[in-house]
JSON list of C-alpha atoms in Angstrom, two decimals:
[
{"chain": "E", "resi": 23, "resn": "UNK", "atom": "CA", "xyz": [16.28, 5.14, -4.72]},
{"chain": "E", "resi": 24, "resn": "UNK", "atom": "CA", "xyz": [15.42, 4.43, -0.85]},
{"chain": "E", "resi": 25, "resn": "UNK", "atom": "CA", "xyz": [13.09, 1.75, -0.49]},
{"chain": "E", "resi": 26, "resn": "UNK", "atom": "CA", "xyz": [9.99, 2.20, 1.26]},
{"chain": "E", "resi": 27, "resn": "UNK", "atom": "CA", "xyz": [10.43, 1.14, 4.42]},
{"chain": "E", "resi": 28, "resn": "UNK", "atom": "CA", "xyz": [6.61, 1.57, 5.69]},
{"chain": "E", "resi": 29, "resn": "UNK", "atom": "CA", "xyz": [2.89, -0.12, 4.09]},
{"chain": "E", "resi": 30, "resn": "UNK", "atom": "CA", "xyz": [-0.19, 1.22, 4.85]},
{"chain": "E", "resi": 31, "resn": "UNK", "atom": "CA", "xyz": [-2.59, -1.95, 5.66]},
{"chain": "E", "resi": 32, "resn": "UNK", "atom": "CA", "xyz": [-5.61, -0.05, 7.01]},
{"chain": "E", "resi": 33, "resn": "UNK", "atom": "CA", "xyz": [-7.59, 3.14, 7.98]},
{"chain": "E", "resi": 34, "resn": "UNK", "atom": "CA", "xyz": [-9.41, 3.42, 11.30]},
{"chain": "E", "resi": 35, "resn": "UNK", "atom": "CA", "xyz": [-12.74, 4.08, 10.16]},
{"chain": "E", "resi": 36, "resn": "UNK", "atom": "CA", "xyz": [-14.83, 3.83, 13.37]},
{"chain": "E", "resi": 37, "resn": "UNK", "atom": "CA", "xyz": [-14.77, 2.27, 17.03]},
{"chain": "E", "resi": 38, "resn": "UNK", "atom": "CA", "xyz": [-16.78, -0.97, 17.48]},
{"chain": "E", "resi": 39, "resn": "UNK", "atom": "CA", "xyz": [-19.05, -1.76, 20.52]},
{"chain": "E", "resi": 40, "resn": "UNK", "atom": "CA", "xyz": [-17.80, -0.27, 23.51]},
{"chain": "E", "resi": 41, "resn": "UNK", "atom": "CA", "xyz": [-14.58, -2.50, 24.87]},
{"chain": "E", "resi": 42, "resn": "UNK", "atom": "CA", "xyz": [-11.94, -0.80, 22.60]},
{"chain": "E", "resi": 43, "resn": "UNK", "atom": "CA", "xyz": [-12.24, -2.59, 19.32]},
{"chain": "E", "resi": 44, "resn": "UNK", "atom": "CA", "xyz": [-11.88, -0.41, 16.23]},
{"chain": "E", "resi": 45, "resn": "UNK", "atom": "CA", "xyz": [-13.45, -0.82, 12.65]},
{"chain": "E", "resi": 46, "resn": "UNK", "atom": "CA", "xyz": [-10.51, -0.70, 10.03]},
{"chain": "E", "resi": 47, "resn": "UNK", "atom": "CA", "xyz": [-10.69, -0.33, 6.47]},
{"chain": "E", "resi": 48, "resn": "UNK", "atom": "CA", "xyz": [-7.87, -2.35, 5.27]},
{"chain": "E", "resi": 49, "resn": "UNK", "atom": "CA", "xyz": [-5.91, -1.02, 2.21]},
{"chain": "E", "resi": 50, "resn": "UNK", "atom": "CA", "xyz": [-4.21, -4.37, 1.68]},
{"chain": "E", "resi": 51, "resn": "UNK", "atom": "CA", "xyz": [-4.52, -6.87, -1.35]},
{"chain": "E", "resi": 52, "resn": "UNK", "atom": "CA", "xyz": [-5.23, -9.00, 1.37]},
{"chain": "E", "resi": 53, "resn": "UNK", "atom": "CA", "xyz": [-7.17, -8.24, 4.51]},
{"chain": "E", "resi": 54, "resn": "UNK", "atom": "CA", "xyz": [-6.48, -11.77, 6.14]},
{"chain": "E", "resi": 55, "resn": "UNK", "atom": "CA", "xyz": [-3.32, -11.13, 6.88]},
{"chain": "E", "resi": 56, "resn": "UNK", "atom": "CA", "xyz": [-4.19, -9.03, 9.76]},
{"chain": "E", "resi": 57, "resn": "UNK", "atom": "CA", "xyz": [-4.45, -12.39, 11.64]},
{"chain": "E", "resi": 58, "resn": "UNK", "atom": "CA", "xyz": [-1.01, -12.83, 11.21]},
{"chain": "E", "resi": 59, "resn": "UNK", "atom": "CA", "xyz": [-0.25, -9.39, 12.87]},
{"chain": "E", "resi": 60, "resn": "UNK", "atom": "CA", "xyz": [1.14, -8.57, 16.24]},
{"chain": "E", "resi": 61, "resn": "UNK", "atom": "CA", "xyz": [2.13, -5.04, 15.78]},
{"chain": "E", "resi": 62, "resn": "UNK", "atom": "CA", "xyz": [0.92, -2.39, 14.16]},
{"chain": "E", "resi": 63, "resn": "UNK", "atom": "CA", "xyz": [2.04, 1.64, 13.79]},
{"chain": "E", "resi": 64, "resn": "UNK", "atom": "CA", "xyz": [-0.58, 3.83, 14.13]},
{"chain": "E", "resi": 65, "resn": "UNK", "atom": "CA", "xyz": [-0.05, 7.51, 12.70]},
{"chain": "E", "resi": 66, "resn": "UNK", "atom": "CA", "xyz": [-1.83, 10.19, 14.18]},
{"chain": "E", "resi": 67, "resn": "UNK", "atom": "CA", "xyz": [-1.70, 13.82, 13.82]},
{"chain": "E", "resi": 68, "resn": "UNK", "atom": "CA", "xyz": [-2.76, 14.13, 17.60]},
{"chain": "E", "resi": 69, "resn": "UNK", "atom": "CA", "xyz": [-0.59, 11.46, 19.06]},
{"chain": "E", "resi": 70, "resn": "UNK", "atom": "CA", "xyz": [2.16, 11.10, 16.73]},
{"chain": "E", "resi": 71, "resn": "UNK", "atom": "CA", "xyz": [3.62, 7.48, 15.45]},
{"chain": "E", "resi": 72, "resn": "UNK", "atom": "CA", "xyz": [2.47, 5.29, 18.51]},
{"chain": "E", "resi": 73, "resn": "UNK", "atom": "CA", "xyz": [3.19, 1.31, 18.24]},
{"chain": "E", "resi": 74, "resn": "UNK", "atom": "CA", "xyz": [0.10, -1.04, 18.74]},
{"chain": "E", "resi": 75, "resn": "UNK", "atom": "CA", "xyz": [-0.56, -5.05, 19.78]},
{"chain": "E", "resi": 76, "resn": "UNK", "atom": "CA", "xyz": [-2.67, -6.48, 17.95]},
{"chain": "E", "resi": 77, "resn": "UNK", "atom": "CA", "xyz": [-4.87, -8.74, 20.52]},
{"chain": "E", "resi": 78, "resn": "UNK", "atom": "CA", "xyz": [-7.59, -10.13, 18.67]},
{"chain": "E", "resi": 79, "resn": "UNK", "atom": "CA", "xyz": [-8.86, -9.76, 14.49]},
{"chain": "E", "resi": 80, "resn": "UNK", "atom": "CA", "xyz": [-12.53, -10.60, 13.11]},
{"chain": "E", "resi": 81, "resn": "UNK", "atom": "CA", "xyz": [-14.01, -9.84, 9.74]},
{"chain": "E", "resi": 82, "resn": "UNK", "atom": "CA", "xyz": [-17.75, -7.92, 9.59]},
{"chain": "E", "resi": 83, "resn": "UNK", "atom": "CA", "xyz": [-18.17, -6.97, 5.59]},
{"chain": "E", "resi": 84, "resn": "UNK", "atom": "CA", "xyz": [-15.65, -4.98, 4.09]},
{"chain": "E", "resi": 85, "resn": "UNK", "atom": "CA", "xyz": [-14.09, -4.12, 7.67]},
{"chain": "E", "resi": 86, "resn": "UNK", "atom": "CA", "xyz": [-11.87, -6.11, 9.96]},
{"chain": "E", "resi": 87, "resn": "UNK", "atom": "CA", "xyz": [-12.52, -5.36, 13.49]},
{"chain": "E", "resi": 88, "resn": "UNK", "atom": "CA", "xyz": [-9.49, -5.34, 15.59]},
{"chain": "E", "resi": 89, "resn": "UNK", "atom": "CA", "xyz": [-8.73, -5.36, 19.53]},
{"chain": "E", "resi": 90, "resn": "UNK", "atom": "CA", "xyz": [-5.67, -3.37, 20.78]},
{"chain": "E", "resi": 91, "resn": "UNK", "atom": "CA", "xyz": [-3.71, -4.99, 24.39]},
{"chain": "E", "resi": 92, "resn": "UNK", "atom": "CA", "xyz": [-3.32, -1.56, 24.80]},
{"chain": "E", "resi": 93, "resn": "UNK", "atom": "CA", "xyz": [-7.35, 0.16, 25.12]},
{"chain": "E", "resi": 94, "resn": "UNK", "atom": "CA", "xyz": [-10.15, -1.59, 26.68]},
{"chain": "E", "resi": 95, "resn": "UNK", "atom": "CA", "xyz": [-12.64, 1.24, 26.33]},
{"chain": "E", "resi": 96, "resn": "UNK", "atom": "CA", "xyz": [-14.62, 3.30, 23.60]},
{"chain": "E", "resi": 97, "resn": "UNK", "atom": "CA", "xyz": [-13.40, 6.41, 25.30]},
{"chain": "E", "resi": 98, "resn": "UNK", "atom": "CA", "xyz": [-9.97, 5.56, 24.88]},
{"chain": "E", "resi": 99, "resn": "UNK", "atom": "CA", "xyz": [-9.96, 4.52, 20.86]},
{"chain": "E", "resi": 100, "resn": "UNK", "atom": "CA", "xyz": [-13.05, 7.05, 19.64]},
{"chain": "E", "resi": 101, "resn": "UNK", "atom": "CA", "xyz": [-10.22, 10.09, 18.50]},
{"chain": "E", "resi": 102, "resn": "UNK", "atom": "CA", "xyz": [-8.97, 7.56, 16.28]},
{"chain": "E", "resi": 103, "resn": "UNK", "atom": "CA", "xyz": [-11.18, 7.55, 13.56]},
{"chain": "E", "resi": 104, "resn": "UNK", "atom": "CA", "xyz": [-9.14, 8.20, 10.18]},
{"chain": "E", "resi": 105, "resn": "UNK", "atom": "CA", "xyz": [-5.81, 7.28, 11.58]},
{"chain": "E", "resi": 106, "resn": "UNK", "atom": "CA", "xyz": [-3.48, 5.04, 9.21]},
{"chain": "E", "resi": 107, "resn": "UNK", "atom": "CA", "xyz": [-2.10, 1.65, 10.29]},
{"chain": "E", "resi": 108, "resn": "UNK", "atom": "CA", "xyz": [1.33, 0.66, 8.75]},
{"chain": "E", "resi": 109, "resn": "UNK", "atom": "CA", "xyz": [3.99, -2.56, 8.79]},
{"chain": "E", "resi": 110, "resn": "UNK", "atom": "CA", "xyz": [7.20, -2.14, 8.28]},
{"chain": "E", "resi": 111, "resn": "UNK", "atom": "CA", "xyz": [8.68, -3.84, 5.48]},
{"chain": "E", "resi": 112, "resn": "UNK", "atom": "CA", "xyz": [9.91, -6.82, 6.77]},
{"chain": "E", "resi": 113, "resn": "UNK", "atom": "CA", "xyz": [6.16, -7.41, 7.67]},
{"chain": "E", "resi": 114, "resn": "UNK", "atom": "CA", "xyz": [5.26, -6.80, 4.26]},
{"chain": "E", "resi": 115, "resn": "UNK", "atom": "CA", "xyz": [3.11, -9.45, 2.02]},
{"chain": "E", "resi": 116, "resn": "UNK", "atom": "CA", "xyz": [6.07, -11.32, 0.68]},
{"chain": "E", "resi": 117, "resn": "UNK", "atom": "CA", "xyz": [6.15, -10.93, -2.96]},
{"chain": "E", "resi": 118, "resn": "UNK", "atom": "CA", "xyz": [7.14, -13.14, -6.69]},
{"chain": "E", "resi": 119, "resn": "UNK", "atom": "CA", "xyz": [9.63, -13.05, -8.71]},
{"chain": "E", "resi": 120, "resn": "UNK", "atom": "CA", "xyz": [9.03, -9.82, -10.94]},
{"chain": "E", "resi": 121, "resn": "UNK", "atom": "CA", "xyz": [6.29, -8.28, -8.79]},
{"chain": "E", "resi": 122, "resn": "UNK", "atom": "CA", "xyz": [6.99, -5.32, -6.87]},
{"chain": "E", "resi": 123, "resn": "UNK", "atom": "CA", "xyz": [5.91, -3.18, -4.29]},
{"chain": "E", "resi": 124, "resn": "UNK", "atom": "CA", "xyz": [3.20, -0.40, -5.41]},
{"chain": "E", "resi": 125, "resn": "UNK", "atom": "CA", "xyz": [4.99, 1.90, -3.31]},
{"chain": "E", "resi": 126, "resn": "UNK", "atom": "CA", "xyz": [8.32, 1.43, -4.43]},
{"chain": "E", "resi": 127, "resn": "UNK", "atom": "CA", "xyz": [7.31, 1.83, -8.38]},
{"chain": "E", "resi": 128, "resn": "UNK", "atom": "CA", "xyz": [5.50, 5.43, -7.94]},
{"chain": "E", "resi": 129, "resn": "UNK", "atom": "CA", "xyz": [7.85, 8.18, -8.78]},
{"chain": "E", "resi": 130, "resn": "UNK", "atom": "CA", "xyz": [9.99, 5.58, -11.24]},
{"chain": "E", "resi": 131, "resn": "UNK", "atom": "CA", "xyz": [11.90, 6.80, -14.41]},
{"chain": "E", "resi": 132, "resn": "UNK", "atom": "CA", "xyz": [10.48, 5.51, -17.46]},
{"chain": "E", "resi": 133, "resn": "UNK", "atom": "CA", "xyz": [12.89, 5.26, -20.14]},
{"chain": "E", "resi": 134, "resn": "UNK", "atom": "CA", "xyz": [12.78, 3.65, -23.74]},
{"chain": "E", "resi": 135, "resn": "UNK", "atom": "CA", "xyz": [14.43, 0.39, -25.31]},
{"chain": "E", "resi": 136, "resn": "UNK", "atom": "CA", "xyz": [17.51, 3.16, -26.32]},
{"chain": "E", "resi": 137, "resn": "UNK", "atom": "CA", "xyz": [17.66, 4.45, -22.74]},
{"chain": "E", "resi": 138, "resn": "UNK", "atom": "CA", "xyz": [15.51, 7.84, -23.67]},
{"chain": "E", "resi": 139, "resn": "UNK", "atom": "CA", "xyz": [13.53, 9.63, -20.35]},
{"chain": "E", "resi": 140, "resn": "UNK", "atom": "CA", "xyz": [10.08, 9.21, -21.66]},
{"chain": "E", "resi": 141, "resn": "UNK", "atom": "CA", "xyz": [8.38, 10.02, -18.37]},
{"chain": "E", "resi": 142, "resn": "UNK", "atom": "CA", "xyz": [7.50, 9.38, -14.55]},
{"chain": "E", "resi": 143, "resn": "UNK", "atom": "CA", "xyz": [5.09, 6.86, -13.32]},
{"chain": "E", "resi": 144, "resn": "UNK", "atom": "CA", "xyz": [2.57, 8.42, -11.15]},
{"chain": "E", "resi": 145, "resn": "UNK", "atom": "CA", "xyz": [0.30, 5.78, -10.25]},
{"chain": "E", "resi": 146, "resn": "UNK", "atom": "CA", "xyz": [-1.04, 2.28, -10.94]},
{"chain": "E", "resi": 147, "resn": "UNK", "atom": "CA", "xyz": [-4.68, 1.48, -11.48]},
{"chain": "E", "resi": 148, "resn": "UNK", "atom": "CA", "xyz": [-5.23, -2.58, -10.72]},
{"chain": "E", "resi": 149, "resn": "UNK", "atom": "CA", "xyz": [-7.81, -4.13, -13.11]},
{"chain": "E", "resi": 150, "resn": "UNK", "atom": "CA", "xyz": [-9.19, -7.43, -13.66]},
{"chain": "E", "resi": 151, "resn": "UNK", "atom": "CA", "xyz": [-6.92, -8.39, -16.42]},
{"chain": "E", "resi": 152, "resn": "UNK", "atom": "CA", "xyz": [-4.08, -6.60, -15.32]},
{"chain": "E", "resi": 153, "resn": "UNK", "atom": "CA", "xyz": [-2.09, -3.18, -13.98]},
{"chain": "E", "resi": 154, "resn": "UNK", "atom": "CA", "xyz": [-1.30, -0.34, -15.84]},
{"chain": "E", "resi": 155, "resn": "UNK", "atom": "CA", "xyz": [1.09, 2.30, -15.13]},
{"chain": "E", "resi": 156, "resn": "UNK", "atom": "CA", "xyz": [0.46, 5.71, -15.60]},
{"chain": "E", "resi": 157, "resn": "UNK", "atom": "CA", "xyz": [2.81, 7.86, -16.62]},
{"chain": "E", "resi": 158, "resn": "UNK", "atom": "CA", "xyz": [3.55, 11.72, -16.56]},
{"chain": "E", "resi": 159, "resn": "UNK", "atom": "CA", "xyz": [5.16, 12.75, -19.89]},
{"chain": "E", "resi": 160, "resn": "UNK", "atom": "CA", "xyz": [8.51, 14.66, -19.73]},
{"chain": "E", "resi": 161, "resn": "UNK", "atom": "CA", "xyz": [7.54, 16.19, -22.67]},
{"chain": "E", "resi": 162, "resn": "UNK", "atom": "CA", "xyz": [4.68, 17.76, -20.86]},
{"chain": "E", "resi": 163, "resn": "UNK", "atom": "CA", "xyz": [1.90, 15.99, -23.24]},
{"chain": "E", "resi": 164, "resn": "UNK", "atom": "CA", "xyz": [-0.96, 13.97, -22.08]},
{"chain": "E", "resi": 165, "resn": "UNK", "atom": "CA", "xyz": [-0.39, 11.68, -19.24]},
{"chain": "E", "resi": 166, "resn": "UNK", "atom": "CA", "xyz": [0.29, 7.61, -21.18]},
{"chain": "E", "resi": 167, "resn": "UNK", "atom": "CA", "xyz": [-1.32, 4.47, -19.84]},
{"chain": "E", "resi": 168, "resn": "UNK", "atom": "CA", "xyz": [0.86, 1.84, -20.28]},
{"chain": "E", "resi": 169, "resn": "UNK", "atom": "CA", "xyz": [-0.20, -1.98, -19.76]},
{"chain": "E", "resi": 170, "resn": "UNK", "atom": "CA", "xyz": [1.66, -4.07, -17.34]},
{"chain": "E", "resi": 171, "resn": "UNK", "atom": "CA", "xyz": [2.67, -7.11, -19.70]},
{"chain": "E", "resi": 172, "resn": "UNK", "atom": "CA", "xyz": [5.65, -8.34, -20.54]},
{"chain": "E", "resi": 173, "resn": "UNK", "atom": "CA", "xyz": [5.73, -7.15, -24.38]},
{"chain": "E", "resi": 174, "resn": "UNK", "atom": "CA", "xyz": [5.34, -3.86, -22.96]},
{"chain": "E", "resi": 175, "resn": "UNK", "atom": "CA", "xyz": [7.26, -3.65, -19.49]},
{"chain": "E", "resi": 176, "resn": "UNK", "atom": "CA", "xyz": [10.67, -4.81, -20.30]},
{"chain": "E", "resi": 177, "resn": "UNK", "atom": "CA", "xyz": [12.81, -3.97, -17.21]},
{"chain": "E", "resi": 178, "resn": "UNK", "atom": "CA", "xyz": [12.32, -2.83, -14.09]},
{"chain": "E", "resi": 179, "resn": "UNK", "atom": "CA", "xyz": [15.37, -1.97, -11.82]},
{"chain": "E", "resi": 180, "resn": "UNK", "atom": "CA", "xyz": [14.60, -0.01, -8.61]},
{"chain": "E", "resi": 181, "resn": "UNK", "atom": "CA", "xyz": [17.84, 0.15, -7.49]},
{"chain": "E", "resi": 182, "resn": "UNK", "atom": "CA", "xyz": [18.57, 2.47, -10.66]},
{"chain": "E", "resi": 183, "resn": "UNK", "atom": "CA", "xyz": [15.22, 3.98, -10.25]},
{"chain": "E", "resi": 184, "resn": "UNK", "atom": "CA", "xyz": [14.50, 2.73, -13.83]},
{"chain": "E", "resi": 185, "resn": "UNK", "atom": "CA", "xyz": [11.26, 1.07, -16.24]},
{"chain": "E", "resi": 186, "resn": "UNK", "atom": "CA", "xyz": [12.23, 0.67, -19.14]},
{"chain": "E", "resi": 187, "resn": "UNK", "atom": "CA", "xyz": [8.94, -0.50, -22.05]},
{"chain": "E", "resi": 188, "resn": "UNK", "atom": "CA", "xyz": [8.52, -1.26, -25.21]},
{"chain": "E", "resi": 189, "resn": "UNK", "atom": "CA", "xyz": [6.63, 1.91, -26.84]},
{"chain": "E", "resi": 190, "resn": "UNK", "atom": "CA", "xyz": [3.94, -0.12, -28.89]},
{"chain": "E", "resi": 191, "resn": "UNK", "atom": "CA", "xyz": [2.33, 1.13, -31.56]},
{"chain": "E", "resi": 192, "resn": "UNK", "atom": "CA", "xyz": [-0.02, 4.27, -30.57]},
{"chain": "E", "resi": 193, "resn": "UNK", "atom": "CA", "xyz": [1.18, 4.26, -26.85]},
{"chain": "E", "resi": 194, "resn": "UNK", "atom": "CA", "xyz": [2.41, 7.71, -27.24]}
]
């Protein structure tokens, strides 16, 4: 399975004031980590992939307001709004031993403790407590919630593209 290579960190959600400086919704665990940013990739359906420097980062509420070297005007950063900001990988939040990339689970097989397809996993709601995968039954049945604890998730290889759980009593 290829890795991804690419994390979304934030959304351009507006400009700020009028020297350049754009309002970003970050879509990070951790918005501080934009202060540890030099580059960013901005993706934009009217100016393609275009590489950014980060010159300055501040925090206002739920947005982090960041300068560009490369615009010193409103004019110049207003067609932004909406446009994603990614790392690449190697900028990526470093992670533990047995966590894993949100990205690189979505799409995984999920097979049983005898090696049987149940399913895909589709997505992965974060709660207080903890995550839980959903999957997409190959059976075509109800989609399965499945807790992310270790009585449950057993292994979890994504170089084989493989989860393989536990099914615990009325998980299925």
């Amino acid at each position: 399975m290829p890795y991804t290579q690419k994390f979304q960190v934030g959304v351009i959600a507006s400009t700020h004031g009028i020297r350049g400086e754009v309002n970003v919704f970050p879509t990070t665990d951790d918005p501080k980590r934009f202060k540890l940013l030099k580059e960013v990739t901005m993706e934009s359906e009217r100016d393609g992939v275009v590489l950014l420097h980060v010159q300055s980062v501040r925090f206002f509420k739920k947005f982090v307001i960041v300068k560009f070297k490369e615009y010193d005007d409103i004019n110049q950063v207003e067609r932004f709004r909406g446009n994603i900001l990614t790392v690449p990988r190697e900028q990526a939040v470093k992670l533990e031993e047995g966590e894993y990339y949100i990205q690189d689970l979505i799409g995984i097989d999920i097979v049983d403790e005898d090696g049987n397809k149940l399913g895909k996993l589709i997505d992965v709601l974060q709660t207080g407590a903890n995550d839980v995968y959903e999957m997409e039954r190959a059976d075509g049945g109800p989609n399965v919630l499945i807790p992310a604890i270790k009585q449950c998730i057993l292994d979890v290889n994504i170089d084989t593209n493989t989860m393989k759980i536990h099914v615990m009593d009325g998980l299925m």
